[in-house]
Amino acid sequence: MKLYEYQAKKIFKDNSISVPNGTVCSTEKETGDAFASVGKGQEVILKSQVLVGGRGKSGGIRSAQTVAEAVDIFKELMDTHIKGFPVAKVLIEEKAEIRNEYYVGITIDPTFYRPILLISSRGGMEVETIARESPSALGQYILNPRYGIPSHEILRLIGELGISKGLSMPLTDVVKKLYKIFCNYDATLIEINPLVESSDGRLIALDARLNIDNNALFKHPELEELKKDFVDNKETYLKEKGVDFVYVGGNVGLICAGAGMTMATMDLVNAMGGKPACFCDVSAGINPQSMELALRTVSSLDGIQSILLNMFGGLTRMDEVATSFIAAWQNMGGISLPAVIRLEGTNVEEGRRIMKENGFEMFTNLYDAVQKAVDLVR
Amino acid sequence: MKLYEYQAKKIFKDNSISVPNGTVCSTEKETGDAFASVGKGQEVILKSQVLVGGRGKSGGIRSAQTVAEAVDIFKELMDTHIKGFPVAKVLIEEKAEIRNEYYVGITIDPTFYRPILLISSRGGMEVETIARESPSALGQYILNPRYGIPSHEILRLIGELGISKGLSMPLTDVVKKLYKIFCNYDATLIEINPLVESSDGRLIALDARLNIDNNALFKHPELEELKKDFVDNKETYLKEKGVDFVYVGGNVGLICAGAGMTMATMDLVNAMGGKPACFCDVSAGINPQSMELALRTVSSLDGIQSILLNMFGGLTRMDEVATSFIAAWQNMGGISLPAVIRLEGTNVEEGRRIMKENGFEMFTNLYDAVQKAVDLVR
Amino acid sequence: MSILVDKNTRLIVQGITGHQGSFHARRMRQDGTNIVAGVVPGKGGQDFEGIEIFGTVLEAKLAKEANASIMFVPPKFASAGILEAIDAGIEVIVCITDGIPVHEMMEIKERLREEKSWLIGPNNPGMITPEEAKLGIMAIHAFKRGHVGIATRSGSLTYEIGYELTRAGLGQSTVVGLGGDYVKGTDFIDIVPLFENDPDTHLVVMVGEIGGTDEERTAEYIRAKCSKPYVAYLAGSSAPPDQQMGHAGAIVSQGKGTFQSKIKAFEEAGIPVAKYPREVKDIALELLK
Amino acid sequence: MSILVDKNTRLIVQGITGHQGSFHARRMRQDGTNIVAGVVPGKGGQDFEGIEIFGTVLEAKLAKEANASIMFVPPKFASAGILEAIDAGIEVIVCITDGIPVHEMMEIKERLREEKSWLIGPNNPGMITPEEAKLGIMAIHAFKRGHVGIATRSGSLTYEIGYELTRAGLGQSTVVGLGGDYVKGTDFIDIVPLFENDPDTHLVVMVGEIGGTDEERTAEYIRAKCSKPYVAYLAGSSAPPDQQMGHAGAIVSQGKGTFQSKIKAFEEAGIPVAKYPREVKDIALELLK
């Protein structure tokens, strides 16, 4: 679960990490009030609250000099999608005087499976870009979770990166607090980018990213509260109903079971000349409801010309898949798109019988099925 | 702090380790009652509660068939010293039917400074004896305190020692409970010897030893309660007043500062033909009170013919030592034994001045002083 | 021969009375696996269709000389179940559970560094040595006895590729589903040395995924230390970067773990990479000629 | 040269405003030690006789480029103080405090295994490189600059033996009081390699004690790896077995750590053992001839 910037900043603030003065706004009225209270009549920054990176370059961060301008920009931002993601709210913040920008983040190292601390003397750009373009400006420390992050290791990184000695204490302090949040909130990623040194020498989290492990949400009922502020998001809604869905934008609508199989099918559709419309994995639980939800979602995508149901069952039983598919199909009164079905694995013969009884041809060979689905879009 | 058997057994019982039915008795009346309630009129075992090992061989464990016999033995045991240690109380227990005897203990390994588990298939004798006489009957596991004792390591020891498989579960269970007590009570040693397999197949702690780290007693106010049952013990009393004292039994009474120096002085007295009367280290805090306590204690020992005060000061300042010694000496109205004084180190000249002013000759050379003290007892 | 499990495997099923546990215990037994005990806290002394139930793994292990365990336990209790099996000294632990918190898995990973137990999974279909033992939820008709070792990060592709190999006459020594989570008990880099040392394995198939650095490290290991033929397949050529596709392990981050970096690593190690699942068997047939 | 501390040592005094801390801070400064800061929680910004006080070790280290710390802190807070100094990356930490719980010392020992800090003590008189730096409570008139390294488990004998050597013209490179506790930050076996590698140390004196296995292990290490002359002295020939004499470290247990076993180990390693403190200097003079 990714938190919005303003939600992450609330948690940062609760843990004594400085953030700019700001107010999150959902209405024009709130925006007007915020201009007065946050900006004290001076310039303010308006930031789209959206769950995707790189919003600055996409025009999601703007500044306003007057109330009228602030309200206009608010309306504009709320109406925009950023990289396809809807804007939930707009965070209005005071304009910070920036002397220097840094990057600090903690995530899980993919090689040692221990927390890894990343610090950079160049904030404000994506850490991937820093790593690629100026690796010497990025310091890393993989830590023993038993002992947390020793201060002297943080100091070593600060020294190696040539960051001003005057920042050693406050930066060490911020890192220790971030690690505490990382552990307490079961985070997979916590990041401040940029962490700015203000003109009066304080360190302020100008942005805030906090991703929580979905598997650990049951330990954090306090985060459930935050969900009510999430804007309607098709992916999140579907995920909660057992359908793992990502829109990609092609003409062959996929419904598969298993992440690997879904990706392999997408690759195969591509390779055989089609364009997959989506990643859609229903393996979390196959029943008439989830199948109908998947069918409705996929069949309503723009530009879709065929539907491909592809599963190889182990835990998933093919007779249940067939029954669910038929029930969903019938409940929807049929769909006007051609559906190609490929089932293999546990109880496949029973699945074939059910499909046949209901008038569906069924493949067992994956390649024949993908070929058929791609042929249908030509 | 060593606990009495009955105190350790209370803690064992609270932690679900089986111990024999028993009652601790301080009076003849209690002994009579215990014979009835514990033994139900049958044979009972009477065990001297004393803070020294090997009490069985010294006659400290007896059995009684009748109330009269039990009361007689009680009186006899209470009047005896075991290896010079006074008997605090008598524990009366039911007689256990013993099928097999084992040893289980946990202490701190002197090489790796981690807890070490010891299990032996031969209980009932001192673990040192087992280690010497049948090392193959003693299994050891040095554990990583981060993870405690994995069950499979306990099982490995049980297997290697050839202990009956039927005991694997209950023995593993006892070990885990002992380790829990070891940690929770800041123990330096926890031991069951023997741990007996009763005729009905249960494991019972027939004896119990639990030594608590004196430095950690401040964390265990509940153990303060137990101290009130300690019989008057000169060593313990003196230790609390800052005088670390052990009676050894010779003719030269030592008062020194520092454990190493005290032992070296004892060795030197021995080597030069005297016999040290005691280990007496006042370095915990030198003042007129502790000095007087040490002087009174040492000068009243049987067979004492001279007193040797020997200190080399770092933290201990020699002017303070001199002042304290003189104050104590004068407060006692002088002592009829010759005192040899050797001081060296911090503020020694001021110390010499004080001693001289009060009519005491003072050595700075250790060997001359020891020679003098030994000459005085010839 | 085979790796980790075979006909000497004596299996405990943790959570045998649950919905998934009971279904798959029956299936595993039908498929020839020697299930010696079930474990369900508080149900010690009961019986599941002739399989004795114990309250703890330790009791089950002692009573039945079990050496392996498979877990069908809800995510909230799964890491405790794994730690219990490690504590009891179970040699091979398979955890099917999807949804274990990643911070708990990091803790388990720390513990595994100091213990001899193998943890396969979590969030995987299990593993099978065909015709000897199945510790998992896969349909056995996809597999048969033979000399190809398979390790995969994707449950669904395990079947797809295994079945293709089987139909081409290439049976398997052991098939291991490593699981789809970001932090797993066992990675390719851990399992490859076992296959390399197993005389019954003549060729090894690795089915990877985007995300993580396991494929890159393993390719380097194989280049340096291994002599058997290896074949790889990797789904995700069409995945947009920085987009989560089902598995937490498939997050592409910090410029590592991309489709391209993994393909490059395999190629540099001289490991052929199949373009489609079907090509795996074509390459394998060619290499084993 | 010397080991661990010298004129480049920049010392923090933890607990500088306490009774012992203030007394010994003054003494150490008089004795030429470069004390750069004091640390007292809650007293940051204050001053102790011209020495700036900070609230934390980290602040003091950063502000004053400190590389060593000495602790005069009550037993209840001493292990937290040690961990704070380790966290700050202090290279040499001396803990004078007597009375730290042994379970806390076991935890610190685990931490030290993963860190580069040296902990000397606890329950020791500290250490001195004569005429360069004193991190301790010893009277300096017992010592002078020279080429004998001394490591001891007994504070009181450190003076006795150091003074005898000094008077015999044998000054010291560094004198290290290891401390009397059962679990210490540094043992003979840790310190001997430093002396062995220090060109300024020509001979090493070890003052041992009964209890523990350090002398036995160190004797074996010296036999196998060292070439300088070593001299040992061991108090306790007259101690009754299984009797605690002051130090927890002097408990004789499990047939290990007796006077006899240590003497035997030294002799087998060809290390001469002095019978009395005074003999140490006689043997040293002979060996350095």
Tab-separated table of N, CA and C in Angstrom, chain B residues 167-260:
chain	number	residue	atom	x	y	z
B	167	LEU	N	12.174	-40.040	26.858
B	167	LEU	CA	12.404	-38.838	27.670
B	167	LEU	C	12.668	-37.596	26.826
B	168	SER	N	12.723	-37.773	25.497
B	168	SER	CA	13.097	-36.635	24.643
B	168	SER	C	12.205	-35.428	24.870
B	169	MET	N	10.880	-35.656	24.843
B	169	MET	CA	9.971	-34.520	24.999
B	169	MET	C	10.067	-33.901	26.388
B	170	PRO	N	9.900	-34.701	27.454
B	170	PRO	CA	9.946	-34.058	28.781
B	170	PRO	C	11.297	-33.433	29.100
B	171	LEU	N	12.377	-34.013	28.627
B	171	LEU	CA	13.688	-33.460	28.926
B	171	LEU	C	13.899	-32.146	28.158
B	172	THR	N	13.466	-32.120	26.902
B	172	THR	CA	13.538	-30.884	26.113
B	172	THR	C	12.741	-29.783	26.808
B	173	ASP	N	11.583	-30.192	27.295
B	173	ASP	CA	10.715	-29.252	27.992
B	173	ASP	C	11.402	-28.677	29.243
B	174	VAL	N	12.024	-29.535	30.018
B	174	VAL	CA	12.723	-29.069	31.225
B	174	VAL	C	13.853	-28.116	30.851
B	175	VAL	N	14.615	-28.442	29.823
B	175	VAL	CA	15.735	-27.594	29.414
B	175	VAL	C	15.229	-26.210	29.004
B	176	LYS	N	14.148	-26.186	28.217
B	176	LYS	CA	13.615	-24.887	27.768
B	176	LYS	C	13.162	-24.043	28.971
B	177	LYS	N	12.553	-24.705	29.939
B	177	LYS	CA	12.105	-23.967	31.123
B	177	LYS	C	13.292	-23.465	31.944
B	178	LEU	N	14.321	-24.300	32.055
B	178	LEU	CA	15.508	-23.869	32.791
B	178	LEU	C	16.132	-22.654	32.123
B	179	TYR	N	16.181	-22.668	30.799
B	179	TYR	CA	16.795	-21.535	30.100
B	179	TYR	C	15.987	-20.268	30.317
B	180	LYS	N	14.686	-20.441	30.364
B	180	LYS	CA	13.819	-19.286	30.613
B	180	LYS	C	14.116	-18.682	32.003
B	181	ILE	N	14.240	-19.559	32.995
B	181	ILE	CA	14.568	-19.072	34.342
B	181	ILE	C	15.956	-18.429	34.349
B	182	PHE	N	16.900	-19.088	33.680
B	182	PHE	CA	18.277	-18.581	33.579
B	182	PHE	C	18.281	-17.132	33.097
B	183	CYS	N	17.485	-16.862	32.050
B	183	CYS	CA	17.435	-15.505	31.495
B	183	CYS	C	16.648	-14.560	32.394
B	184	ASN	N	15.464	-15.007	32.799
B	184	ASN	CA	14.583	-14.108	33.551
B	184	ASN	C	15.148	-13.702	34.912
B	185	TYR	N	15.959	-14.574	35.495
B	185	TYR	CA	16.483	-14.283	36.831
B	185	TYR	C	17.946	-13.859	36.813
B	186	ASP	N	18.489	-13.542	35.621
B	186	ASP	CA	19.905	-13.147	35.569
B	186	ASP	C	20.790	-14.155	36.302
B	187	ALA	N	20.584	-15.422	35.997
B	187	ALA	CA	21.345	-16.460	36.702
B	187	ALA	C	22.748	-16.587	36.129
B	188	THR	N	23.680	-16.991	36.970
B	188	THR	CA	25.002	-17.372	36.480
B	188	THR	C	25.097	-18.897	36.396
B	189	LEU	N	24.240	-19.564	37.129
B	189	LEU	CA	24.205	-21.034	37.097
B	189	LEU	C	22.816	-21.497	37.479
B	190	ILE	N	22.299	-22.439	36.685
B	190	ILE	CA	21.057	-23.111	37.074
B	190	ILE	C	21.288	-24.590	36.818
B	191	GLU	N	20.876	-25.426	37.776
B	191	GLU	CA	21.304	-26.816	37.708
B	191	GLU	C	20.267	-27.708	38.377
B	192	ILE	N	19.996	-28.840	37.743
B	192	ILE	CA	19.219	-29.884	38.407
B	192	ILE	C	20.097	-31.121	38.467
B	193	ASN	N	20.414	-31.548	39.682
B	193	ASN	CA	21.316	-32.689	39.818
B	193	ASN	C	21.049	-33.408	41.135
B	194	PRO	N	20.337	-34.511	41.085
B	194	PRO	CA	19.917	-35.203	39.872
B	194	PRO	C	18.512	-34.792	39.432
B	195	LEU	N	18.324	-34.900	38.108
B	195	LEU	CA	16.986	-34.854	37.541
B	195	LEU	C	16.592	-36.320	37.428
B	196	VAL	N	15.560	-36.719	38.153
B	196	VAL	CA	15.288	-38.165	38.195
B	196	VAL	C	14.065	-38.543	37.366
B	197	GLU	N	14.187	-39.695	36.762
B	197	GLU	CA	13.046	-40.301	36.086
B	197	GLU	C	12.379	-41.171	37.140
B	198	SER	N	11.143	-40.837	37.480
B	198	SER	CA	10.463	-41.579	38.527
B	198	SER	C	9.928	-42.885	37.948
B	199	SER	N	9.464	-43.749	38.848
B	199	SER	CA	8.999	-45.058	38.375
B	199	SER	C	7.779	-44.923	37.468
B	200	ASP	N	7.072	-43.789	37.567
B	200	ASP	CA	5.941	-43.598	36.652
B	200	ASP	C	6.322	-42.757	35.428
B	201	GLY	N	7.635	-42.618	35.177
B	201	GLY	CA	8.086	-42.034	33.902
B	201	GLY	C	8.100	-40.528	33.839
B	202	ARG	N	7.927	-39.850	34.981
B	202	ARG	CA	8.014	-38.400	34.955
B	202	ARG	C	9.426	-37.948	35.312
B	203	LEU	N	9.762	-36.714	34.917
B	203	LEU	CA	11.062	-36.145	35.285
B	203	LEU	C	10.865	-35.185	36.453
B	204	ILE	N	11.614	-35.413	37.526
B	204	ILE	CA	11.458	-34.609	38.736
B	204	ILE	C	12.810	-34.053	39.159
B	205	ALA	N	12.811	-32.752	39.500
B	205	ALA	CA	14.045	-32.116	39.976
B	205	ALA	C	14.240	-32.481	41.440
B	206	LEU	N	15.134	-33.435	41.693
B	206	LEU	CA	15.326	-33.894	43.070
B	206	LEU	C	16.168	-32.891	43.851
B	207	ASP	N	17.053	-32.208	43.152
B	207	ASP	CA	17.799	-31.121	43.778
B	207	ASP	C	17.670	-29.907	42.861
B	208	ALA	N	18.045	-28.743	43.342
B	208	ALA	CA	17.904	-27.519	42.541
B	208	ALA	C	18.962	-26.538	42.969
B	209	ARG	N	19.700	-26.018	42.007
B	209	ARG	CA	20.697	-25.010	42.315
B	209	ARG	C	20.449	-23.802	41.415
B	210	LEU	N	20.432	-22.630	42.008
B	210	LEU	CA	20.198	-21.410	41.235
B	210	LEU	C	21.049	-20.294	41.832
B	211	ASN	N	22.062	-19.871	41.062
B	211	ASN	CA	22.916	-18.770	41.514
B	211	ASN	C	22.587	-17.530	40.689
B	212	ILE	N	22.315	-16.444	41.383
B	212	ILE	CA	21.939	-15.194	40.712
B	212	ILE	C	23.144	-14.263	40.677
B	213	ASP	N	23.303	-13.578	39.569
B	213	ASP	CA	24.358	-12.577	39.425
B	213	ASP	C	24.127	-11.459	40.444
B	214	ASN	N	25.064	-11.280	41.366
B	214	ASN	CA	24.898	-10.233	42.385
B	214	ASN	C	24.721	-8.855	41.760
B	215	ASN	N	25.402	-8.643	40.629
B	215	ASN	CA	25.322	-7.335	39.972
B	215	ASN	C	23.934	-7.042	39.412
B	216	ALA	N	23.119	-8.087	39.278
B	216	ALA	CA	21.799	-7.900	38.671
B	216	ALA	C	20.688	-7.908	39.706
B	217	LEU	N	21.063	-7.995	40.974
B	217	LEU	CA	20.014	-8.109	41.998
B	217	LEU	C	19.077	-6.894	42.006
B	218	PHE	N	19.590	-5.738	41.580
B	218	PHE	CA	18.722	-4.550	41.569
B	218	PHE	C	17.540	-4.716	40.624
B	219	LYS	N	17.638	-5.650	39.701
B	219	LYS	CA	16.518	-5.893	38.781
B	219	LYS	C	15.505	-6.867	39.368
B	220	HIS	N	15.801	-7.453	40.511
B	220	HIS	CA	14.964	-8.521	41.042
B	220	HIS	C	14.572	-8.269	42.488
B	221	PRO	N	13.748	-7.252	42.696
B	221	PRO	CA	13.333	-6.969	44.076
B	221	PRO	C	12.667	-8.185	44.724
B	222	GLU	N	12.067	-9.060	43.895
B	222	GLU	CA	11.402	-10.242	44.453
B	222	GLU	C	12.397	-11.167	45.155
B	223	LEU	N	13.666	-11.080	44.767
B	223	LEU	CA	14.657	-11.942	45.406
B	223	LEU	C	15.112	-11.376	46.744
B	224	GLU	N	14.921	-10.071	46.936
B	224	GLU	CA	15.251	-9.449	48.220
B	224	GLU	C	14.511	-10.162	49.348
B	225	GLU	N	13.258	-10.511	49.076
B	225	GLU	CA	12.405	-11.237	50.018
B	225	GLU	C	13.094	-12.495	50.539
B	226	LEU	N	13.774	-13.187	49.604
B	226	LEU	CA	14.378	-14.469	49.961
B	226	LEU	C	15.524	-14.284	50.941
B	227	LYS	N	16.144	-13.104	50.872
B	227	LYS	CA	17.325	-12.878	51.698
B	227	LYS	C	17.013	-12.951	53.180
B	228	LYS	N	15.779	-12.624	53.548
B	228	LYS	CA	15.463	-12.602	54.974
B	228	LYS	C	15.516	-14.004	55.581
B	229	ASP	N	15.484	-15.024	54.710
B	229	ASP	CA	15.591	-16.394	55.208
B	229	ASP	C	17.031	-16.872	55.303
B	230	PHE	N	17.962	-16.039	54.829
B	230	PHE	CA	19.361	-16.454	54.904
B	230	PHE	C	19.793	-16.476	56.367
B	231	VAL	N	20.502	-17.537	56.763
B	231	VAL	CA	21.002	-17.541	58.135
B	231	VAL	C	22.165	-16.572	58.231
B	232	ASP	N	22.397	-16.061	59.433
B	232	ASP	CA	23.471	-15.104	59.628
B	232	ASP	C	24.763	-15.684	59.093
B	233	ASN	N	25.322	-14.973	58.172
B	233	ASN	CA	26.507	-15.473	57.513
B	233	ASN	C	27.486	-14.320	57.531
B	234	LYS	N	28.622	-14.547	58.183
B	234	LYS	CA	29.576	-13.466	58.356
B	234	LYS	C	30.014	-12.881	57.013
B	235	GLU	N	30.311	-13.779	56.042
B	235	GLU	CA	30.782	-13.330	54.732
B	235	GLU	C	29.768	-12.393	54.070
B	236	THR	N	28.496	-12.840	54.065
B	236	THR	CA	27.467	-12.041	53.394
B	236	THR	C	27.298	-10.695	54.071
B	237	TYR	N	27.275	-10.732	55.386
B	237	TYR	CA	27.130	-9.499	56.153
B	237	TYR	C	28.255	-8.524	55.828
B	238	LEU	N	29.500	-9.049	55.844
B	238	LEU	CA	30.658	-8.190	55.586
B	238	LEU	C	30.628	-7.651	54.169
B	239	LYS	N	30.246	-8.510	53.225
B	239	LYS	CA	30.211	-8.104	51.817
B	239	LYS	C	29.276	-6.911	51.633
B	240	GLU	N	28.148	-6.983	52.326
B	240	GLU	CA	27.204	-5.876	52.219
B	240	GLU	C	27.760	-4.572	52.777
B	241	LYS	N	28.673	-4.722	53.726
B	241	LYS	CA	29.280	-3.524	54.315
B	241	LYS	C	30.561	-3.122	53.576
B	242	GLY	N	30.851	-3.783	52.478
B	242	GLY	CA	31.991	-3.367	51.671
B	242	GLY	C	33.284	-4.105	51.978
B	243	VAL	N	33.199	-5.187	52.758
B	243	VAL	CA	34.400	-5.964	53.081
B	243	VAL	C	34.236	-7.361	52.487
B	244	ASP	N	35.085	-7.661	51.508
B	244	ASP	CA	35.008	-8.958	50.843
B	244	ASP	C	35.900	-9.912	51.627
B	245	PHE	N	35.265	-10.831	52.346
B	245	PHE	CA	35.991	-11.624	53.347
B	245	PHE	C	35.739	-13.116	53.168
B	246	VAL	N	36.826	-13.885	53.191
B	246	VAL	CA	36.701	-15.352	53.219
B	246	VAL	C	37.686	-15.872	54.261
B	247	TYR	N	37.188	-16.654	55.188
B	247	TYR	CA	38.054	-17.206	56.242
B	247	TYR	C	38.825	-18.388	55.687
B	248	VAL	N	40.118	-18.399	55.931
B	248	VAL	CA	40.947	-19.476	55.397
B	248	VAL	C	41.588	-20.275	56.540
B	249	GLY	N	41.964	-19.569	57.621
B	249	GLY	CA	42.358	-20.331	58.803
B	249	GLY	C	43.810	-20.310	59.219
B	250	GLY	N	44.573	-19.251	58.978
B	250	GLY	CA	45.989	-19.235	59.370
B	250	GLY	C	46.274	-18.287	60.522
B	251	ASN	N	47.523	-17.766	60.558
B	251	ASN	CA	47.903	-16.929	61.682
B	251	ASN	C	48.207	-15.472	61.328
B	252	VAL	N	48.322	-15.177	60.013
B	252	VAL	CA	48.545	-13.784	59.611
B	252	VAL	C	47.242	-13.209	59.071
B	253	GLY	N	46.726	-12.214	59.768
B	253	GLY	CA	45.468	-11.610	59.339
B	253	GLY	C	45.718	-10.528	58.308
B	254	LEU	N	45.137	-10.682	57.119
B	254	LEU	CA	45.390	-9.729	56.037
B	254	LEU	C	44.258	-8.733	55.896
B	255	ILE	N	44.605	-7.489	55.597
B	255	ILE	CA	43.632	-6.508	55.129
B	255	ILE	C	44.269	-5.850	53.908
B	256	CYS	N	43.660	-6.090	52.736
B	256	CYS	CA	44.272	-5.599	51.500
B	256	CYS	C	43.229	-4.878	50.668
B	257	ALA	N	43.700	-4.307	49.537
B	257	ALA	CA	42.782	-3.665	48.606
B	257	ALA	C	42.997	-4.253	47.222
B	258	GLY	N	41.930	-4.842	46.671
B	258	GLY	CA	42.023	-5.457	45.350
B	258	GLY	C	42.122	-6.964	45.480
B	259	ALA	N	41.351	-7.663	44.674
B	259	ALA	CA	41.315	-9.119	44.762
B	259	ALA	C	42.655	-9.731	44.379
B	260	GLY	N	43.249	-9.209	43.289
B	260	GLY	CA	44.521	-9.765	42.824
B	260	GLY	C	45.599	-9.567	43.862
